[in-house]
Short mmCIF file of C-alpha atoms and ligand atoms in Angstrom, two decimals:
data_model
loop_
_atom_site.label_atom_id
_atom_site.label_comp_id
_atom_site.label_asym_id
_atom_site.label_seq_id
_atom_site.Cartn_x
_atom_site.Cartn_y
_atom_site.Cartn_z
CA MET Y 1 -16.71 8.54 6.59
CA ALA Y 2 -13.31 9.07 5.04
CA THR Y 3 -12.21 9.36 1.40
CA MET Y 4 -8.78 9.98 0.44
CA LYS Y 5 -6.91 10.96 -2.61
CA LEU Y 6 -3.24 10.90 -3.45
CA GLN Y 7 -2.47 13.21 -6.46
CA ASN Y 8 0.84 13.34 -8.03
CA ILE Y 9 2.51 12.63 -4.78
CA ASN Y 10 6.49 12.74 -4.94
CA LYS Y 11 9.05 12.29 -2.20
CA VAL Y 12 12.53 13.26 -2.37
CA TYR Y 13 14.57 12.82 0.76
CA PRO Y 14 17.09 15.60 1.71
CA SER Y 15 19.79 13.03 0.83
CA GLY Y 16 18.59 13.44 -2.81
CA VAL Y 17 17.10 9.99 -2.84
CA GLN Y 18 13.61 10.07 -4.71
CA ALA Y 19 11.52 7.32 -2.67
CA VAL Y 20 8.28 7.84 -4.32
CA PHE Y 21 7.32 8.85 -7.92
CA ASP Y 22 3.97 10.40 -8.95
CA PHE Y 23 1.63 8.36 -6.91
CA ASN Y 24 -1.95 8.65 -7.67
CA ILE Y 25 -4.95 7.03 -6.21
CA ASP Y 26 -8.64 7.50 -5.22
CA ILE Y 27 -9.42 5.73 -2.04
CA LYS Y 28 -13.05 5.11 -1.37
CA ASP Y 29 -14.85 5.44 1.93
CA GLY Y 30 -14.26 2.11 3.86
CA GLU Y 31 -11.88 0.76 1.45
CA PHE Y 32 -9.03 -1.65 2.47
CA ILE Y 33 -6.00 -0.71 0.32
CA VAL Y 34 -2.80 -2.69 0.79
CA LEU Y 35 0.36 -1.20 -0.63
CA VAL Y 36 2.81 -4.08 -1.41
CA GLY Y 37 6.30 -4.48 -2.92
CA PRO Y 38 9.86 -5.53 -1.92
CA SER Y 39 11.76 -3.82 0.67
CA GLY Y 40 12.87 -0.30 -0.31
CA CYS Y 41 10.08 0.34 -3.00
CA GLY Y 42 8.65 3.26 -1.12
CA LYS Y 43 5.67 1.89 0.69
CA SER Y 44 6.49 3.13 4.23
CA THR Y 45 7.56 6.54 2.85
CA THR Y 46 4.09 6.68 1.17
CA LEU Y 47 2.41 5.71 4.35
CA ARG Y 48 4.41 8.08 6.63
CA MET Y 49 3.57 10.89 4.30
CA ILE Y 50 -0.05 10.08 4.60
CA ALA Y 51 0.30 10.03 8.49
CA GLY Y 52 2.23 13.36 8.44
CA LEU Y 53 5.32 11.85 9.62
CA GLU Y 54 7.27 12.71 6.48
CA GLU Y 55 6.85 15.89 4.41
CA ILE Y 56 5.37 15.50 0.96
CA SER Y 57 7.70 16.93 -1.57
CA SER Y 58 5.09 17.60 -4.09
CA GLY Y 59 1.52 16.71 -4.92
CA ASP Y 60 -1.64 16.80 -2.90
CA LEU Y 61 -3.01 14.68 -0.16
CA ILE Y 62 -6.87 15.17 0.05
CA LEU Y 63 -8.74 13.73 3.05
CA ASP Y 64 -12.51 14.22 2.68
CA ASP Y 65 -12.16 16.92 -0.05
CA LYS Y 66 -9.67 18.81 2.15
CA ARG Y 67 -6.08 19.27 1.50
CA VAL Y 68 -4.12 18.01 4.50
CA ASN Y 69 -0.48 18.33 3.36
CA ASP Y 70 0.32 20.86 5.96
CA LEU Y 71 -1.77 19.48 8.92
CA ALA Y 72 0.32 18.18 11.90
CA PRO Y 73 -0.19 14.20 12.38
CA LYS Y 74 -2.37 14.97 15.44
CA ASP Y 75 -4.68 17.06 13.43
CA ARG Y 76 -5.32 14.68 10.71
CA ASP Y 77 -7.70 12.30 12.27
CA ILE Y 78 -5.48 9.24 11.07
CA SER Y 79 -4.05 6.61 13.39
CA MET Y 80 -1.07 4.25 12.59
CA VAL Y 81 -0.17 0.93 13.92
CA PHE Y 82 3.49 0.40 13.57
CA GLN Y 83 5.56 -2.78 12.95
CA ASN Y 84 7.43 -2.28 16.24
CA TYR Y 85 4.42 -1.34 18.38
CA ALA Y 86 6.21 -0.39 21.67
CA LEU Y 87 3.52 -0.97 24.18
CA TYR Y 88 4.17 0.80 27.57
CA ALA Y 89 5.59 -2.05 29.65
CA HIS Y 90 4.66 -0.50 33.04
CA MET Y 91 1.11 0.06 32.16
CA THR Y 92 -1.71 -2.50 31.92
CA VAL Y 93 -3.56 -3.42 28.79
CA TYR Y 94 -6.35 -0.92 29.90
CA HIS Y 95 -4.01 1.92 30.38
CA ASN Y 96 -2.04 1.26 27.18
CA MET Y 97 -5.19 1.66 25.28
CA ALA Y 98 -6.59 4.63 27.27
CA PHE Y 99 -3.31 6.45 27.08
CA SER Y 100 -3.86 8.41 23.92
CA LEU Y 101 -7.33 9.48 25.04
CA VAL Y 102 -5.86 10.67 28.32
CA LEU Y 103 -3.39 12.69 26.47
CA ARG Y 104 -6.28 14.34 24.59
CA LYS Y 105 -7.97 15.04 27.86
CA GLU Y 106 -11.08 13.18 27.02
CA HIS Y 107 -13.70 12.67 29.85
CA SER Y 108 -12.96 9.68 31.91
CA ASP Y 109 -16.45 8.16 31.17
CA VAL Y 110 -15.73 8.50 27.34
CA ILE Y 111 -12.33 6.81 27.87
CA HIS Y 112 -13.74 4.01 29.87
CA GLU Y 113 -16.45 3.42 27.21
CA ARG Y 114 -13.91 3.56 24.46
CA VAL Y 115 -11.65 1.19 25.95
CA MET Y 116 -14.21 -1.38 26.91
CA TRP Y 117 -15.69 -1.17 23.46
CA ALA Y 118 -12.25 -1.77 21.81
CA ALA Y 119 -11.33 -4.50 24.37
CA ASP Y 120 -14.82 -6.28 23.54
CA ILE Y 121 -14.23 -6.24 19.66
CA LEU Y 122 -10.41 -7.41 20.00
CA GLY Y 123 -11.21 -10.11 22.78
CA LEU Y 124 -9.18 -8.45 25.22
CA THR Y 125 -11.66 -7.92 28.10
CA PRO Y 126 -10.32 -10.67 30.23
CA TYR Y 127 -6.64 -9.15 29.98
CA LEU Y 128 -7.48 -5.67 30.81
CA ASN Y 129 -5.51 -5.74 34.01
CA ARG Y 130 -2.43 -7.56 32.61
CA LYS Y 131 0.90 -5.97 31.77
CA PRO Y 132 2.23 -6.51 28.27
CA ALA Y 133 5.00 -8.98 29.53
CA ASN Y 134 2.37 -11.33 30.50
CA LEU Y 135 0.65 -11.41 27.03
CA SER Y 136 1.22 -13.56 24.01
CA GLY Y 137 2.53 -12.02 20.80
CA GLY Y 138 -1.00 -12.11 19.33
CA GLN Y 139 -2.59 -10.49 22.31
CA ARG Y 140 0.09 -7.67 22.20
CA GLN Y 141 -0.58 -7.20 18.61
CA ARG Y 142 -4.34 -6.73 19.46
CA VAL Y 143 -3.52 -4.18 22.19
CA ALA Y 144 -1.58 -2.26 19.63
CA VAL Y 145 -4.73 -2.20 17.29
CA GLY Y 146 -6.72 -1.21 20.33
CA ARG Y 147 -4.71 1.70 21.10
CA SER Y 148 -5.45 2.87 17.51
CA ILE Y 149 -9.22 2.10 17.34
CA VAL Y 150 -10.12 3.72 20.65
CA ARG Y 151 -9.51 7.07 19.02
CA ASN Y 152 -12.06 6.34 16.30
CA PRO Y 153 -9.95 7.95 13.47
CA LYS Y 154 -11.08 8.58 9.88
CA VAL Y 155 -8.35 6.52 8.41
CA PHE Y 156 -6.38 3.68 9.96
CA LEU Y 157 -2.88 3.11 8.66
CA PHE Y 158 -0.85 -0.17 9.39
CA ASP Y 159 3.03 -0.44 8.68
CA GLU Y 160 3.81 -4.25 8.47
CA PRO Y 161 2.02 -4.89 11.72
CA LEU Y 162 2.25 -8.67 11.39
CA SER Y 163 5.86 -8.99 10.42
CA ASN Y 164 7.05 -9.86 14.02
CA LEU Y 165 4.67 -12.85 14.53
CA ASP Y 166 5.24 -16.40 13.40
CA ALA Y 167 3.61 -17.80 10.36
CA LYS Y 168 0.73 -19.42 12.11
CA LEU Y 169 -0.20 -16.25 14.23
CA ARG Y 170 0.08 -14.07 11.09
CA GLY Y 171 -2.71 -16.24 9.43
CA VAL Y 172 -4.92 -15.80 12.47
CA MET Y 173 -4.26 -11.95 12.84
CA ARG Y 174 -4.86 -11.60 9.25
CA LYS Y 175 -8.35 -13.13 9.58
CA GLU Y 176 -9.00 -10.93 12.69
CA LEU Y 177 -7.81 -7.60 10.85
CA LYS Y 178 -10.18 -8.61 8.12
CA LEU Y 179 -13.11 -9.14 10.41
CA LEU Y 180 -12.24 -5.91 12.34
CA HIS Y 181 -12.31 -4.05 8.97
CA THR Y 182 -15.81 -5.56 8.24
CA ARG Y 183 -17.00 -4.51 11.63
CA LEU Y 184 -15.58 -0.99 11.79
CA GLY Y 185 -16.21 -0.18 8.04
CA SER Y 186 -13.29 2.24 8.27
CA THR Y 187 -10.84 3.35 5.56
CA MET Y 188 -7.62 1.31 5.96
CA ILE Y 189 -4.27 1.49 4.37
CA TYR Y 190 -1.87 -1.43 5.04
CA VAL Y 191 1.71 -1.74 4.06
CA THR Y 192 3.41 -5.32 3.60
CA HIS Y 193 6.14 -6.83 1.63
CA ASP Y 194 3.98 -10.05 1.74
CA GLN Y 195 2.00 -10.65 -1.32
CA ILE Y 196 -0.15 -13.32 0.60
CA GLU Y 197 -1.26 -10.73 2.91
CA ALA Y 198 -2.05 -8.34 0.17
CA LEU Y 199 -4.16 -10.92 -1.76
CA THR Y 200 -6.15 -11.93 1.32
CA LEU Y 201 -6.79 -8.52 3.02
CA ALA Y 202 -7.16 -6.02 0.37
CA ASP Y 203 -10.15 -4.58 -1.45
CA ARG Y 204 -7.54 -3.01 -3.70
CA ILE Y 205 -3.79 -3.75 -4.08
CA VAL Y 206 -1.27 -1.19 -5.07
CA VAL Y 207 1.82 -3.01 -6.31
CA MET Y 208 5.06 -0.72 -6.12
CA SER Y 209 8.53 -1.21 -7.27
CA GLN Y 210 11.58 1.29 -7.02
CA GLY Y 211 9.25 4.20 -6.00
CA TYR Y 212 6.67 3.71 -8.84
CA VAL Y 213 3.13 2.42 -8.74
CA GLN Y 214 3.20 -0.76 -11.07
CA GLN Y 215 -0.61 -1.64 -10.84
CA ILE Y 216 -3.64 -0.88 -8.86
CA GLY Y 217 -6.46 -3.33 -8.79
CA THR Y 218 -8.50 -6.03 -6.90
CA PRO Y 219 -6.61 -9.01 -5.82
CA THR Y 220 -8.43 -10.91 -8.72
CA GLU Y 221 -7.38 -8.38 -11.25
CA ILE Y 222 -3.78 -8.14 -10.09
CA TYR Y 223 -3.47 -12.10 -10.11
CA THR Y 224 -5.23 -12.84 -13.45
CA ASN Y 225 -4.24 -9.61 -15.28
CA PRO Y 226 -0.94 -8.47 -14.30
CA ALA Y 227 0.15 -5.24 -16.19
CA ASN Y 228 3.80 -6.01 -16.49
CA LEU Y 229 6.54 -8.77 -15.79
CA PHE Y 230 7.26 -7.12 -12.24
CA VAL Y 231 3.72 -7.77 -11.09
CA ALA Y 232 3.45 -11.15 -12.80
CA ASN Y 233 6.55 -12.22 -10.88
CA PHE Y 234 5.69 -10.59 -7.53
CA ILE Y 235 2.22 -11.74 -7.06
CA GLY Y 236 1.65 -15.36 -6.75
CA THR Y 237 3.48 -18.41 -5.17
CA PRO Y 238 5.15 -20.17 -6.59
CA PRO Y 239 5.62 -17.22 -8.98
CA MET Y 240 4.71 -17.31 -12.58
CA ASN Y 241 7.06 -19.32 -14.89
CA ILE Y 242 8.78 -16.81 -17.16
CA PHE Y 243 10.44 -17.86 -20.47
CA GLU Y 244 12.23 -15.78 -22.98
CA THR Y 245 11.77 -16.96 -26.41
CA LYS Y 246 11.63 -16.05 -29.97
CA LEU Y 247 8.57 -15.43 -32.11
CA SER Y 248 9.27 -16.69 -35.83
CA GLU Y 249 7.95 -14.98 -38.84
CA ALA Y 250 5.41 -17.87 -38.94
CA PHE Y 251 3.93 -17.18 -35.51
CA GLU Y 252 6.00 -19.93 -33.94
CA LEU Y 253 7.44 -19.87 -30.40
CA THR Y 254 10.59 -21.81 -29.57
CA ILE Y 255 10.06 -23.88 -26.53
CA GLY Y 256 13.01 -26.08 -25.75
CA ASP Y 257 13.76 -28.02 -28.98
CA THR Y 258 10.15 -27.71 -30.21
CA LEU Y 259 8.27 -25.15 -32.05
CA VAL Y 260 4.78 -24.15 -30.82
CA GLU Y 261 2.50 -22.69 -33.45
CA ILE Y 262 0.08 -19.84 -32.42
CA LYS Y 263 -2.93 -20.54 -34.57
CA ASP Y 264 -5.54 -18.22 -32.85
CA LYS Y 265 -6.02 -15.25 -35.04
CA ASN Y 266 -6.73 -12.98 -32.28
CA ILE Y 267 -3.42 -13.61 -30.43
CA GLN Y 268 -1.75 -13.41 -33.89
CA SER Y 269 -3.12 -9.81 -34.42
CA LYS Y 270 -1.76 -8.60 -31.11
CA LEU Y 271 1.79 -10.22 -31.77
CA LYS Y 272 2.17 -9.00 -35.27
CA SER Y 273 4.80 -6.40 -34.51
CA TYR Y 274 6.84 -8.86 -32.62
CA LEU Y 275 7.41 -11.27 -35.56
CA GLY Y 276 11.11 -12.35 -35.60
CA LYS Y 277 11.80 -10.82 -32.25
CA GLU Y 278 12.44 -11.90 -28.63
CA ILE Y 279 9.45 -11.93 -26.58
CA VAL Y 280 8.73 -13.01 -22.99
CA ILE Y 281 6.03 -15.44 -22.16
CA GLY Y 282 4.59 -16.36 -18.61
CA ILE Y 283 2.43 -19.29 -17.34
CA ARG Y 284 1.20 -19.58 -13.90
CA PRO Y 285 2.14 -23.07 -12.21
CA GLU Y 286 -1.49 -24.24 -12.15
CA HIS Y 287 -1.68 -23.80 -16.02
CA VAL Y 288 1.45 -25.73 -16.87
CA LEU Y 289 0.30 -28.85 -18.47
CA ILE Y 290 2.47 -31.89 -17.93
CA ASP Y 291 1.96 -35.58 -18.61
CA ASN Y 292 3.63 -38.63 -17.66
CA ASP Y 293 5.71 -39.63 -20.65
CA ASP Y 294 3.73 -41.37 -23.32
CA GLN Y 295 5.57 -42.03 -26.61
CA LYS Y 296 2.56 -40.85 -28.66
CA ARG Y 297 2.25 -37.30 -27.22
CA ILE Y 298 3.72 -34.15 -28.74
CA GLY Y 299 5.47 -31.60 -26.46
CA VAL Y 300 8.74 -30.99 -24.84
CA ARG Y 301 10.40 -33.82 -23.03
CA SER Y 302 11.96 -33.28 -19.52
CA ILE Y 303 12.75 -35.03 -16.29
CA VAL Y 304 11.17 -34.27 -12.86
CA THR Y 305 13.96 -32.70 -10.71
CA ASN Y 306 11.76 -32.34 -7.57
CA TYR Y 307 8.32 -33.16 -6.38
CA GLU Y 308 6.72 -31.41 -3.34
CA LEU Y 309 3.42 -32.42 -1.90
CA LEU Y 310 1.55 -29.49 -0.35
CA GLY Y 311 -1.57 -31.38 0.60
CA ALA Y 312 -4.40 -31.09 -1.82
CA SER Y 313 -1.96 -30.27 -4.59
CA ALA Y 314 1.63 -30.87 -5.38
CA LEU Y 315 4.47 -29.05 -7.19
CA VAL Y 316 6.47 -30.59 -9.92
CA HIS Y 317 9.75 -29.09 -10.82
CA PHE Y 318 11.54 -29.57 -14.05
CA MET Y 319 13.79 -27.85 -16.54
CA ILE Y 320 12.96 -26.47 -20.20
CA ALA Y 321 15.91 -25.13 -22.16
CA LYS Y 322 17.92 -24.38 -19.00
CA GLN Y 323 14.84 -22.57 -17.36
CA ARG Y 324 13.32 -23.97 -14.17
CA VAL Y 325 9.60 -24.65 -14.35
CA ILE Y 326 7.33 -25.33 -11.74
CA ALA Y 327 3.87 -26.97 -12.27
CA LYS Y 328 1.10 -27.30 -9.67
CA VAL Y 329 -0.86 -30.42 -10.00
CA ASP Y 330 -3.65 -32.21 -8.22
CA GLU Y 331 -2.12 -34.52 -5.50
CA ARG Y 332 -3.69 -37.35 -7.07
CA VAL Y 333 -1.52 -37.06 -10.13
CA LEU Y 334 1.64 -38.66 -8.81
CA PHE Y 335 4.99 -37.89 -10.14
CA GLU Y 336 8.44 -38.89 -8.83
CA LYS Y 337 11.85 -37.45 -8.97
CA ASN Y 338 13.59 -38.49 -12.31
CA ASP Y 339 10.16 -39.32 -13.89
CA PRO Y 340 10.16 -38.55 -17.63
CA ILE Y 341 7.33 -35.97 -18.47
CA VAL Y 342 6.18 -34.20 -21.51
CA PHE Y 343 5.38 -30.44 -21.17
CA ASN Y 344 2.89 -28.74 -23.55
CA LEU Y 345 2.29 -24.95 -23.64
CA ASN Y 346 -1.28 -24.05 -22.90
CA LEU Y 347 -1.57 -20.87 -25.26
CA GLU Y 348 -5.06 -20.02 -23.69
CA HIS Y 349 -3.30 -19.28 -20.36
CA THR Y 350 -0.09 -17.90 -21.64
CA TYR Y 351 0.71 -14.21 -20.81
CA PHE Y 352 2.85 -12.26 -23.34
CA PHE Y 353 5.27 -9.47 -22.35
CA ASP Y 354 7.36 -7.06 -24.24
CA LYS Y 355 10.96 -8.03 -23.48
CA GLU Y 356 12.21 -4.44 -23.62
CA THR Y 357 9.75 -2.68 -21.37
CA GLY Y 358 8.43 -5.72 -19.52
CA LYS Y 359 4.74 -4.46 -20.32
CA ARG Y 360 2.08 -6.95 -20.91
CA ILE Y 361 0.99 -7.35 -24.44
CA TYR Y 362 -2.88 -7.62 -23.89
CA ILE Y 363 -4.75 -10.25 -25.93
CA GLU Y 364 -8.40 -9.03 -26.61
CA GLY Y 365 -10.83 -10.69 -24.16
CA GLU Y 366 -8.36 -10.67 -21.32
CA VAL Y 367 -9.15 -7.22 -19.81
P1 ADP D 401 9.75 0.31 1.84
O1 ADP D 401 8.86 0.57 2.96
O2 ADP D 401 9.02 -0.12 0.75
O3 ADP D 401 10.78 -0.78 2.42
P2 ADP D 401 10.95 2.89 2.14
O4 ADP D 401 9.77 3.76 1.88
O5 ADP D 401 11.21 2.63 3.56
O6 ADP D 401 10.63 1.51 1.49
O7 ADP D 401 12.18 3.33 1.36
C1 ADP D 401 12.22 3.81 0.00
C2 ADP D 401 13.61 4.37 -0.35
O8 ADP D 401 13.70 5.56 0.30
C3 ADP D 401 14.56 3.44 -0.04
O9 ADP D 401 15.62 3.67 -1.05
C4 ADP D 401 15.24 4.04 1.16
O10 ADP D 401 16.66 3.75 1.44
C5 ADP D 401 14.90 5.54 1.07
N1 ADP D 401 14.75 6.05 2.31
C6 ADP D 401 13.87 5.60 3.34
N2 ADP D 401 13.96 6.59 4.53
C7 ADP D 401 14.85 7.51 4.06
C8 ADP D 401 15.44 8.64 4.80
N3 ADP D 401 14.93 9.03 6.01
N4 ADP D 401 16.35 9.41 4.26
C9 ADP D 401 16.91 8.94 3.03
N5 ADP D 401 16.43 7.92 2.33
C10 ADP D 401 15.42 7.17 2.79
#
């Protein structure tokens, strides 16, 4: 059982760089939390403060109702799996996993039982007598996780544990980690720059940028209700299509050489203060409406610049008013490069953002 609270956590390095600003979260027992954001956004610093490897400049770290800021890493009952999990090359898989328990002077029966349990869960039983050099990348990764779970810690931390593996193996290991989480039911905090990992693993995602938490929510909340332009852009592949446009006094958006009138009273009421101003709109690729050219249709004309078949779906690239747009379409709808198309703005699935702040302008019923 482990709950964790981060309350107003800040980190300023001795160099003066502030890596984390006012981080707040209540983590529930057994929750799988993923911190995601681009390189340098403060994810590892946050994780290292939780582990006790970096001092917390200000704020409180609460583990099961106890403030642990000043506890040494070994006394926190937290275990971390690193990106560069250096296994001991001269030790067998068994001894690699047993090592931390040996250091803690656990009884040999206890050690044996814990190692055999971890090996069973991780599918490592046949390899216990092998040295790391004779294992595959995935097996080595499992040993690194095994070293962590034998200790039965309150909280598991993972710092980009899959980034040294190839894409296919990463996919396999993602599923294994998810399964491991289900089996152990432990509280886990996982750091990655890969938004797919975040969406597939997390119970809740924390999106970070430049030291600030941008949004905390379930994968579905983050994907369907991004709080700002940063989150909208960062989560989702291909990313959300973003247009800068102007909202006329008559509630019209300029899209390419056409005007799109906003008739919905609900949307109008939210956009009233933006009349006559620049505004940013976003549309996910799966909501971009395009048609093969048909003289009768209204909309913005364009030409397909690229067509990528992904399997069950395909990506159609084109330009609207010098802005690149990607539509995700059913693979049965066939387009070819240089095909003329017509684009229509699907207002039901359009996100609106404040151009100055990047913040989402929420339309009622959306949250
Ligand atoms: P991420 O894990 O998201 O890539 P980090 O937490 O490693 O980001 O880094 C956040 C910021 O803190 C970056 O600007 C980085 O340069 C800075 N930083 C990280 N470690 C140190 C350190 N030991 N001393 C000074 N600045 C650091």
